[in-house]
């Protein structure tokens, strides 16, 4: 039980004993005490004034006296400041917590709760490589999945690959026209980059053809429809839907090139999936559901035979669910896939990690599923996130101005190499160790920078800033971890074991009765908050909670270590305590960073 939960429980028991009434945690607030006041946690009692007919100070004095008298293992003293009850948690409580958890690698994580969640993320198109936007999506989805696991959920990581449609045919047509039989193997270009180049070539050729028609007197709208390369692409899509063998063979071949490329990128960035869906297998899903919706009068048919749903009463608009020719639209496919996911896995929640430009689409999806009475409808959750831009501005894939994920990773690793060499602390590393270190720092910097921001916010990614060893960055946290491990290794080298004997004879002072210095206490308090930080990150589907927390913990340790020696502590008991502090801090940093998908080096 966390200190806040213990405080709430003891406060409820004390209030009930003092005033012979029933109380709940909703009847008062518990906050951390502000730095300018003495105390660790503050009970705000203004909401109790009306029911108890007493002033806040009177309530606080009675409550504070009762808590310190009846819960001495929790509270050592209290004070009242303008109606706020500030409680000081006893040093014995903090030391006992440290003794129990300092070497627990699973500290903060929960037992399985029997609930199952699917997290869908990545969702790439097979006409181009992954880019910076995909990186934020992948890092968010993967991290949320890991945070849910740490909170006791059975998690299925899934991906829907957009492997069909007009955009895929554009790359295929361009390859037929311009490649002269070239392949990734013959050119030495990674498969997804290779296909992406032909997507750009398509748009270059398309612009030239449209301009040519306009110069010949055709209006722009007609020119865009009649451009020969576009008409050829539309015919290819029809041929694909008809299953024309030569088109299907080319489609499979080019998609294979892309998948090979994706696999390399996913492995490098540490992204993985338990289940992959392909739009080519799901685009016909939902057609049966449309008929069910007609039978339930959820949908209606227009005169041209297209089928719609009217959501105007729900503050939205009318939405088509089936075209007049009987083909499904994206929302229909999504409804079908949502049902398929539930039927396959019986999930308690389905989380979609999708950019905020799809907020409306996701509202419509859930609303239609609810109106159809689908069993999982209320448990659809859209983890909406803001777009990520570079300092140079927005990116456009059709114009070839997108920053490919692979190129960005390479840049981050190269930058980490430069910064690490400037520090000059890795002269005894082997080449293999250096390569692993540069990858660890470079990827860690990028992931931390992209995850430290609340997902809902649009952000600008600055590669140079992200790798600053002294800023609000992954490398700062990684360096703190490596520093702690170095301290612990040195102690172990000297004494042969990390933790000294607990007996009085060896220690001369018992840790359980030891008075904590302010920076020691600050570090224990920060460490104690880790389980509640996981809870908050899980409830909010927000990895930035963990990123901000581990950064705060690292800063708190550095402040503590600046003030106090570990190896040359004043007494054996203090040395034991500080070793435990260092150990729990290192364990939490490693655990917290792993929830973000970030490795921490043992030395750097």
PDB file of C-alpha atoms in Angstrom, residues 139-341:
ATOM      1  CA  UNK A 139       6.940   4.426 -29.375  1.00  0.00           C
ATOM      2  CA  UNK A 140       3.590   5.475 -27.879  1.00  0.00           C
ATOM      3  CA  UNK A 141       1.819   2.220 -28.697  1.00  0.00           C
ATOM      4  CA  UNK A 142       4.662  -0.008 -27.557  1.00  0.00           C
ATOM      5  CA  UNK A 143       5.157   1.936 -24.318  1.00  0.00           C
ATOM      6  CA  UNK A 144       1.443   2.018 -23.455  1.00  0.00           C
ATOM      7  CA  UNK A 145       1.338  -1.756 -23.998  1.00  0.00           C
ATOM      8  CA  UNK A 146       4.273  -2.253 -21.607  1.00  0.00           C
ATOM      9  CA  UNK A 147       2.748   0.060 -18.989  1.00  0.00           C
ATOM     10  CA  UNK A 148      -0.498  -1.927 -19.187  1.00  0.00           C
ATOM     11  CA  UNK A 149       1.479  -5.153 -18.723  1.00  0.00           C
ATOM     12  CA  UNK A 150       3.189  -3.668 -15.657  1.00  0.00           C
ATOM     13  CA  UNK A 151      -0.292  -2.869 -14.332  1.00  0.00           C
ATOM     14  CA  UNK A 152      -1.404  -6.490 -14.595  1.00  0.00           C
ATOM     15  CA  UNK A 153      -3.124  -6.597 -17.992  1.00  0.00           C
ATOM     16  CA  UNK A 154      -2.763  -9.344 -20.590  1.00  0.00           C
ATOM     17  CA  UNK A 155      -1.788  -7.269 -23.642  1.00  0.00           C
ATOM     18  CA  UNK A 156      -1.942  -8.070 -27.362  1.00  0.00           C
ATOM     19  CA  UNK A 157       0.127  -5.719 -29.505  1.00  0.00           C
ATOM     20  CA  UNK A 158      -1.406  -5.422 -32.968  1.00  0.00           C
ATOM     21  CA  UNK A 159      -0.831  -3.639 -36.257  1.00  0.00           C
ATOM     22  CA  UNK A 160      -3.037  -3.063 -39.310  1.00  0.00           C
ATOM     23  CA  UNK A 161      -1.001  -2.797 -42.519  1.00  0.00           C
ATOM     24  CA  UNK A 162      -2.544  -0.609 -45.215  1.00  0.00           C
ATOM     25  CA  UNK A 163      -1.447  -2.767 -48.119  1.00  0.00           C
ATOM     26  CA  UNK A 164      -4.095  -2.000 -50.752  1.00  0.00           C
ATOM     27  CA  UNK A 165      -5.728   0.978 -52.443  1.00  0.00           C
ATOM     28  CA  UNK A 166      -4.922   3.686 -54.950  1.00  0.00           C
ATOM     29  CA  UNK A 167      -1.770   4.850 -53.108  1.00  0.00           C
ATOM     30  CA  UNK A 168      -0.260   1.364 -53.369  1.00  0.00           C
ATOM     31  CA  UNK A 169      -1.076   1.223 -57.086  1.00  0.00           C
ATOM     32  CA  UNK A 170       0.729   4.546 -57.625  1.00  0.00           C
ATOM     33  CA  UNK A 171       4.044   3.000 -56.591  1.00  0.00           C
ATOM     34  CA  UNK A 172       3.314  -0.074 -58.692  1.00  0.00           C
ATOM     35  CA  UNK A 173       2.552   1.928 -61.853  1.00  0.00           C
ATOM     36  CA  UNK A 174       5.648   4.085 -61.361  1.00  0.00           C
ATOM     37  CA  UNK A 175       7.821   0.980 -60.973  1.00  0.00           C
ATOM     38  CA  UNK A 176       6.414  -0.458 -64.207  1.00  0.00           C
ATOM     39  CA  UNK A 177       7.082   2.798 -66.053  1.00  0.00           C
ATOM     40  CA  UNK A 178      10.442   3.858 -64.684  1.00  0.00           C
ATOM     41  CA  UNK A 179      12.290   0.967 -62.991  1.00  0.00           C
ATOM     42  CA  UNK A 180      13.500  -0.994 -66.025  1.00  0.00           C
ATOM     43  CA  UNK A 181      13.367  -4.116 -63.865  1.00  0.00           C
ATOM     44  CA  UNK A 182      15.394  -2.682 -60.975  1.00  0.00           C
ATOM     45  CA  UNK A 183      14.954  -4.288 -57.545  1.00  0.00           C
ATOM     46  CA  UNK A 184      16.194  -3.622 -54.021  1.00  0.00           C
ATOM     47  CA  UNK A 185      18.784  -6.364 -54.557  1.00  0.00           C
ATOM     48  CA  UNK A 186      20.055  -4.941 -57.837  1.00  0.00           C
ATOM     49  CA  UNK A 187      20.267  -1.377 -56.501  1.00  0.00           C
ATOM     50  CA  UNK A 188      21.359  -2.112 -52.922  1.00  0.00           C
ATOM     51  CA  UNK A 189      18.490   0.040 -51.618  1.00  0.00           C
ATOM     52  CA  UNK A 190      16.433  -1.093 -48.612  1.00  0.00           C
ATOM     53  CA  UNK A 191      13.072  -2.430 -49.818  1.00  0.00           C
ATOM     54  CA  UNK A 192      10.726   0.103 -48.233  1.00  0.00           C
ATOM     55  CA  UNK A 193      12.944   3.001 -49.346  1.00  0.00           C
ATOM     56  CA  UNK A 194      13.106   1.537 -52.843  1.00  0.00           C
ATOM     57  CA  UNK A 195       9.304   1.367 -53.207  1.00  0.00           C
ATOM     58  CA  UNK A 196       8.926   4.797 -51.586  1.00  0.00           C
ATOM     59  CA  UNK A 197      11.107   6.331 -54.295  1.00  0.00           C
ATOM     60  CA  UNK A 198       8.601   5.187 -56.913  1.00  0.00           C
ATOM     61  CA  UNK A 199       5.735   6.758 -54.962  1.00  0.00           C
ATOM     62  CA  UNK A 200       7.608  10.070 -55.262  1.00  0.00           C
ATOM     63  CA  UNK A 201       8.341   9.376 -58.957  1.00  0.00           C
ATOM     64  CA  UNK A 202       4.619   8.826 -59.549  1.00  0.00           C
ATOM     65  CA  UNK A 203       3.738  12.227 -58.124  1.00  0.00           C
ATOM     66  CA  UNK A 204       6.508  13.943 -60.098  1.00  0.00           C
ATOM     67  CA  UNK A 205       5.227  12.369 -63.325  1.00  0.00           C
ATOM     68  CA  UNK A 206       1.623  13.114 -62.422  1.00  0.00           C
ATOM     69  CA  UNK A 207       2.367  16.827 -61.880  1.00  0.00           C
ATOM     70  CA  UNK A 208       4.112  17.048 -65.255  1.00  0.00           C
ATOM     71  CA  UNK A 209       1.138  15.422 -67.022  1.00  0.00           C
ATOM     72  CA  UNK A 210      -1.394  17.656 -65.258  1.00  0.00           C
ATOM     73  CA  UNK A 211       0.640  20.772 -66.130  1.00  0.00           C
ATOM     74  CA  UNK A 212       0.872  19.629 -69.759  1.00  0.00           C
ATOM     75  CA  UNK A 213      -2.907  19.212 -70.017  1.00  0.00           C
ATOM     76  CA  UNK A 214      -3.515  22.589 -68.381  1.00  0.00           C
ATOM     77  CA  UNK A 215      -1.116  24.216 -70.879  1.00  0.00           C
ATOM     78  CA  UNK A 216      -3.172  22.601 -73.637  1.00  0.00           C
ATOM     79  CA  UNK A 217      -6.280  24.386 -72.348  1.00  0.00           C
ATOM     80  CA  UNK A 218      -7.812  21.740 -70.083  1.00  0.00           C
ATOM     81  CA  UNK A 219      -9.124  23.002 -66.738  1.00  0.00           C
ATOM     82  CA  UNK A 220      -7.260  21.827 -63.608  1.00  0.00           C
ATOM     83  CA  UNK A 221      -9.993  19.531 -62.232  1.00  0.00           C
ATOM     84  CA  UNK A 222     -10.337  17.718 -65.557  1.00  0.00           C
ATOM     85  CA  UNK A 223      -6.571  17.541 -66.035  1.00  0.00           C
ATOM     86  CA  UNK A 224      -6.165  15.872 -62.646  1.00  0.00           C
ATOM     87  CA  UNK A 225      -8.762  13.254 -63.597  1.00  0.00           C
ATOM     88  CA  UNK A 226      -7.561  12.676 -67.161  1.00  0.00           C
ATOM     89  CA  UNK A 227      -3.787  12.548 -66.599  1.00  0.00           C
ATOM     90  CA  UNK A 228      -2.746   9.245 -68.262  1.00  0.00           C
ATOM     91  CA  UNK A 229      -0.711   7.988 -65.304  1.00  0.00           C
ATOM     92  CA  UNK A 230      -3.658   8.517 -62.949  1.00  0.00           C
ATOM     93  CA  UNK A 231      -6.057   6.717 -65.277  1.00  0.00           C
ATOM     94  CA  UNK A 232      -3.584   3.822 -65.517  1.00  0.00           C
ATOM     95  CA  UNK A 233      -3.394   3.698 -61.715  1.00  0.00           C
ATOM     96  CA  UNK A 234      -7.170   3.613 -61.364  1.00  0.00           C
ATOM     97  CA  UNK A 235      -7.342   0.771 -63.884  1.00  0.00           C
ATOM     98  CA  UNK A 236      -4.678  -1.110 -61.921  1.00  0.00           C
ATOM     99  CA  UNK A 237      -6.806  -0.811 -58.770  1.00  0.00           C
ATOM    100  CA  UNK A 238      -9.772  -2.288 -60.640  1.00  0.00           C
ATOM    101  CA  UNK A 239      -7.526  -5.088 -61.926  1.00  0.00           C
ATOM    102  CA  UNK A 240      -6.305  -5.757 -58.382  1.00  0.00           C
ATOM    103  CA  UNK A 241      -9.856  -5.961 -57.058  1.00  0.00           C
ATOM    104  CA  UNK A 242     -10.659  -8.345 -59.918  1.00  0.00           C
ATOM    105  CA  UNK A 243      -7.656 -10.486 -58.983  1.00  0.00           C
ATOM    106  CA  UNK A 244      -5.803 -10.095 -62.298  1.00  0.00           C
ATOM    107  CA  UNK A 245      -2.804 -12.486 -61.939  1.00  0.00           C
ATOM    108  CA  UNK A 246      -0.017 -10.224 -63.231  1.00  0.00           C
ATOM    109  CA  UNK A 247      -1.213  -7.336 -61.046  1.00  0.00           C
ATOM    110  CA  UNK A 248      -1.484  -9.573 -57.989  1.00  0.00           C
ATOM    111  CA  UNK A 249       2.021 -10.944 -58.615  1.00  0.00           C
ATOM    112  CA  UNK A 250       3.523  -7.447 -58.820  1.00  0.00           C
ATOM    113  CA  UNK A 251       1.578  -6.358 -55.726  1.00  0.00           C
ATOM    114  CA  UNK A 252       2.856  -9.303 -53.703  1.00  0.00           C
ATOM    115  CA  UNK A 253       6.418  -8.794 -54.952  1.00  0.00           C
ATOM    116  CA  UNK A 254       6.577  -5.084 -54.133  1.00  0.00           C
ATOM    117  CA  UNK A 255       4.843  -5.531 -50.768  1.00  0.00           C
ATOM    118  CA  UNK A 256       7.414  -8.220 -49.967  1.00  0.00           C
ATOM    119  CA  UNK A 257      10.190  -5.720 -50.553  1.00  0.00           C
ATOM    120  CA  UNK A 258       8.504  -3.288 -48.185  1.00  0.00           C
ATOM    121  CA  UNK A 259       7.893  -5.901 -45.470  1.00  0.00           C
ATOM    122  CA  UNK A 260      11.548  -6.885 -45.537  1.00  0.00           C
ATOM    123  CA  UNK A 261      12.441  -3.224 -45.034  1.00  0.00           C
ATOM    124  CA  UNK A 262       9.871  -2.733 -42.272  1.00  0.00           C
ATOM    125  CA  UNK A 263      11.189  -5.754 -40.398  1.00  0.00           C
ATOM    126  CA  UNK A 264      14.687  -4.259 -40.280  1.00  0.00           C
ATOM    127  CA  UNK A 265      13.365  -0.925 -38.978  1.00  0.00           C
ATOM    128  CA  UNK A 266      11.048  -2.501 -36.401  1.00  0.00           C
ATOM    129  CA  UNK A 267      13.859  -4.642 -35.061  1.00  0.00           C
ATOM    130  CA  UNK A 268      16.182  -1.669 -34.842  1.00  0.00           C
ATOM    131  CA  UNK A 269      13.719   0.566 -32.978  1.00  0.00           C
ATOM    132  CA  UNK A 270      12.526  -2.279 -30.739  1.00  0.00           C
ATOM    133  CA  UNK A 271       8.932  -2.401 -31.960  1.00  0.00           C
ATOM    134  CA  UNK A 272       7.095  -5.711 -32.198  1.00  0.00           C
ATOM    135  CA  UNK A 273       3.587  -7.112 -32.640  1.00  0.00           C
ATOM    136  CA  UNK A 274       1.682 -10.176 -31.491  1.00  0.00           C
ATOM    137  CA  UNK A 275      -0.868  -9.923 -34.301  1.00  0.00           C
ATOM    138  CA  UNK A 276      -0.670  -8.253 -37.713  1.00  0.00           C
ATOM    139  CA  UNK A 277      -3.811  -7.554 -39.743  1.00  0.00           C
ATOM    140  CA  UNK A 278      -3.687  -6.697 -43.438  1.00  0.00           C
ATOM    141  CA  UNK A 279      -6.200  -4.407 -45.092  1.00  0.00           C
ATOM    142  CA  UNK A 280      -6.204  -6.704 -48.146  1.00  0.00           C
ATOM    143  CA  UNK A 281      -7.758  -9.330 -45.850  1.00  0.00           C
ATOM    144  CA  UNK A 282     -10.057  -6.982 -43.932  1.00  0.00           C
ATOM    145  CA  UNK A 283     -11.415  -4.560 -46.550  1.00  0.00           C
ATOM    146  CA  UNK A 284     -14.442  -6.757 -47.222  1.00  0.00           C
ATOM    147  CA  UNK A 285     -15.237  -7.079 -43.514  1.00  0.00           C
ATOM    148  CA  UNK A 286     -18.352  -5.291 -42.346  1.00  0.00           C
ATOM    149  CA  UNK A 287     -20.584  -5.962 -45.351  1.00  0.00           C
ATOM    150  CA  UNK A 288     -22.675  -8.421 -43.316  1.00  0.00           C
ATOM    151  CA  UNK A 289     -22.833  -5.857 -40.518  1.00  0.00           C
ATOM    152  CA  UNK A 290     -24.306  -3.318 -42.948  1.00  0.00           C
ATOM    153  CA  UNK A 291     -27.218  -5.658 -43.608  1.00  0.00           C
ATOM    154  CA  UNK A 292     -27.683  -6.188 -39.876  1.00  0.00           C
ATOM    155  CA  UNK A 293     -27.729  -2.415 -39.446  1.00  0.00           C
ATOM    156  CA  UNK A 294     -30.421  -2.144 -42.119  1.00  0.00           C
ATOM    157  CA  UNK A 295     -32.499  -4.814 -40.360  1.00  0.00           C
ATOM    158  CA  UNK A 296     -32.134  -2.929 -37.048  1.00  0.00           C
ATOM    159  CA  UNK A 297     -32.983   0.361 -38.809  1.00  0.00           C
ATOM    160  CA  UNK A 298     -29.657   1.819 -37.633  1.00  0.00           C
ATOM    161  CA  UNK A 299     -28.746   2.439 -41.307  1.00  0.00           C
ATOM    162  CA  UNK A 300     -30.912   3.667 -44.173  1.00  0.00           C
ATOM    163  CA  UNK A 301     -30.662   3.462 -47.960  1.00  0.00           C
ATOM    164  CA  UNK A 302     -30.717   6.445 -50.308  1.00  0.00           C
ATOM    165  CA  UNK A 303     -32.321   6.479 -53.761  1.00  0.00           C
ATOM    166  CA  UNK A 304     -28.978   5.742 -55.456  1.00  0.00           C
ATOM    167  CA  UNK A 305     -28.727   2.521 -53.331  1.00  0.00           C
ATOM    168  CA  UNK A 306     -25.907   3.834 -51.127  1.00  0.00           C
ATOM    169  CA  UNK A 307     -26.332   3.104 -47.394  1.00  0.00           C
ATOM    170  CA  UNK A 308     -25.896   5.716 -44.664  1.00  0.00           C
ATOM    171  CA  UNK A 309     -26.268   6.409 -40.957  1.00  0.00           C
ATOM    172  CA  UNK A 310     -27.655   9.681 -39.624  1.00  0.00           C
ATOM    173  CA  UNK A 311     -25.650  10.882 -36.619  1.00  0.00           C
ATOM    174  CA  UNK A 312     -26.898  14.481 -36.593  1.00  0.00           C
ATOM    175  CA  UNK A 313     -28.827  13.875 -33.351  1.00  0.00           C
ATOM    176  CA  UNK A 314     -25.487  12.944 -31.779  1.00  0.00           C
ATOM    177  CA  UNK A 315     -23.843  16.202 -32.859  1.00  0.00           C
ATOM    178  CA  UNK A 316     -22.115  14.670 -35.885  1.00  0.00           C
ATOM    179  CA  UNK A 317     -23.390  14.312 -39.460  1.00  0.00           C
ATOM    180  CA  UNK A 318     -24.539  11.700 -41.951  1.00  0.00           C
ATOM    181  CA  UNK A 319     -21.977   9.028 -42.763  1.00  0.00           C
ATOM    182  CA  UNK A 320     -21.887   6.650 -45.703  1.00  0.00           C
ATOM    183  CA  UNK A 321     -21.255   2.990 -44.766  1.00  0.00           C
ATOM    184  CA  UNK A 322     -21.653   1.370 -48.197  1.00  0.00           C
ATOM    185  CA  UNK A 323     -21.295   2.860 -51.686  1.00  0.00           C
ATOM    186  CA  UNK A 324     -24.027   2.625 -54.290  1.00  0.00           C
ATOM    187  CA  UNK A 325     -22.090  -0.122 -56.100  1.00  0.00           C
ATOM    188  CA  UNK A 326     -22.130  -2.254 -52.936  1.00  0.00           C
ATOM    189  CA  UNK A 327     -18.463  -1.730 -51.992  1.00  0.00           C
ATOM    190  CA  UNK A 328     -17.491  -0.919 -48.422  1.00  0.00           C
ATOM    191  CA  UNK A 329     -15.792   2.235 -47.193  1.00  0.00           C
ATOM    192  CA  UNK A 330     -13.112   2.634 -44.534  1.00  0.00           C
ATOM    193  CA  UNK A 331     -15.552   2.994 -41.635  1.00  0.00           C
ATOM    194  CA  UNK A 332     -17.281  -0.244 -42.672  1.00  0.00           C
ATOM    195  CA  UNK A 333     -13.983  -2.101 -42.712  1.00  0.00           C
ATOM    196  CA  UNK A 334     -13.095  -0.684 -39.304  1.00  0.00           C
ATOM    197  CA  UNK A 335     -16.423  -1.813 -37.839  1.00  0.00           C
ATOM    198  CA  UNK A 336     -15.833  -5.309 -39.189  1.00  0.00           C
ATOM    199  CA  UNK A 337     -12.265  -5.439 -37.872  1.00  0.00           C
ATOM    200  CA  UNK A 338     -13.357  -4.149 -34.453  1.00  0.00           C
ATOM    201  CA  UNK A 339     -15.804  -7.047 -34.194  1.00  0.00           C
ATOM    202  CA  UNK A 340     -13.217  -9.538 -35.470  1.00  0.00           C
ATOM    203  CA  UNK A 341     -10.719  -8.421 -32.815  1.00  0.00           C
TER     204      UNK A 341
END
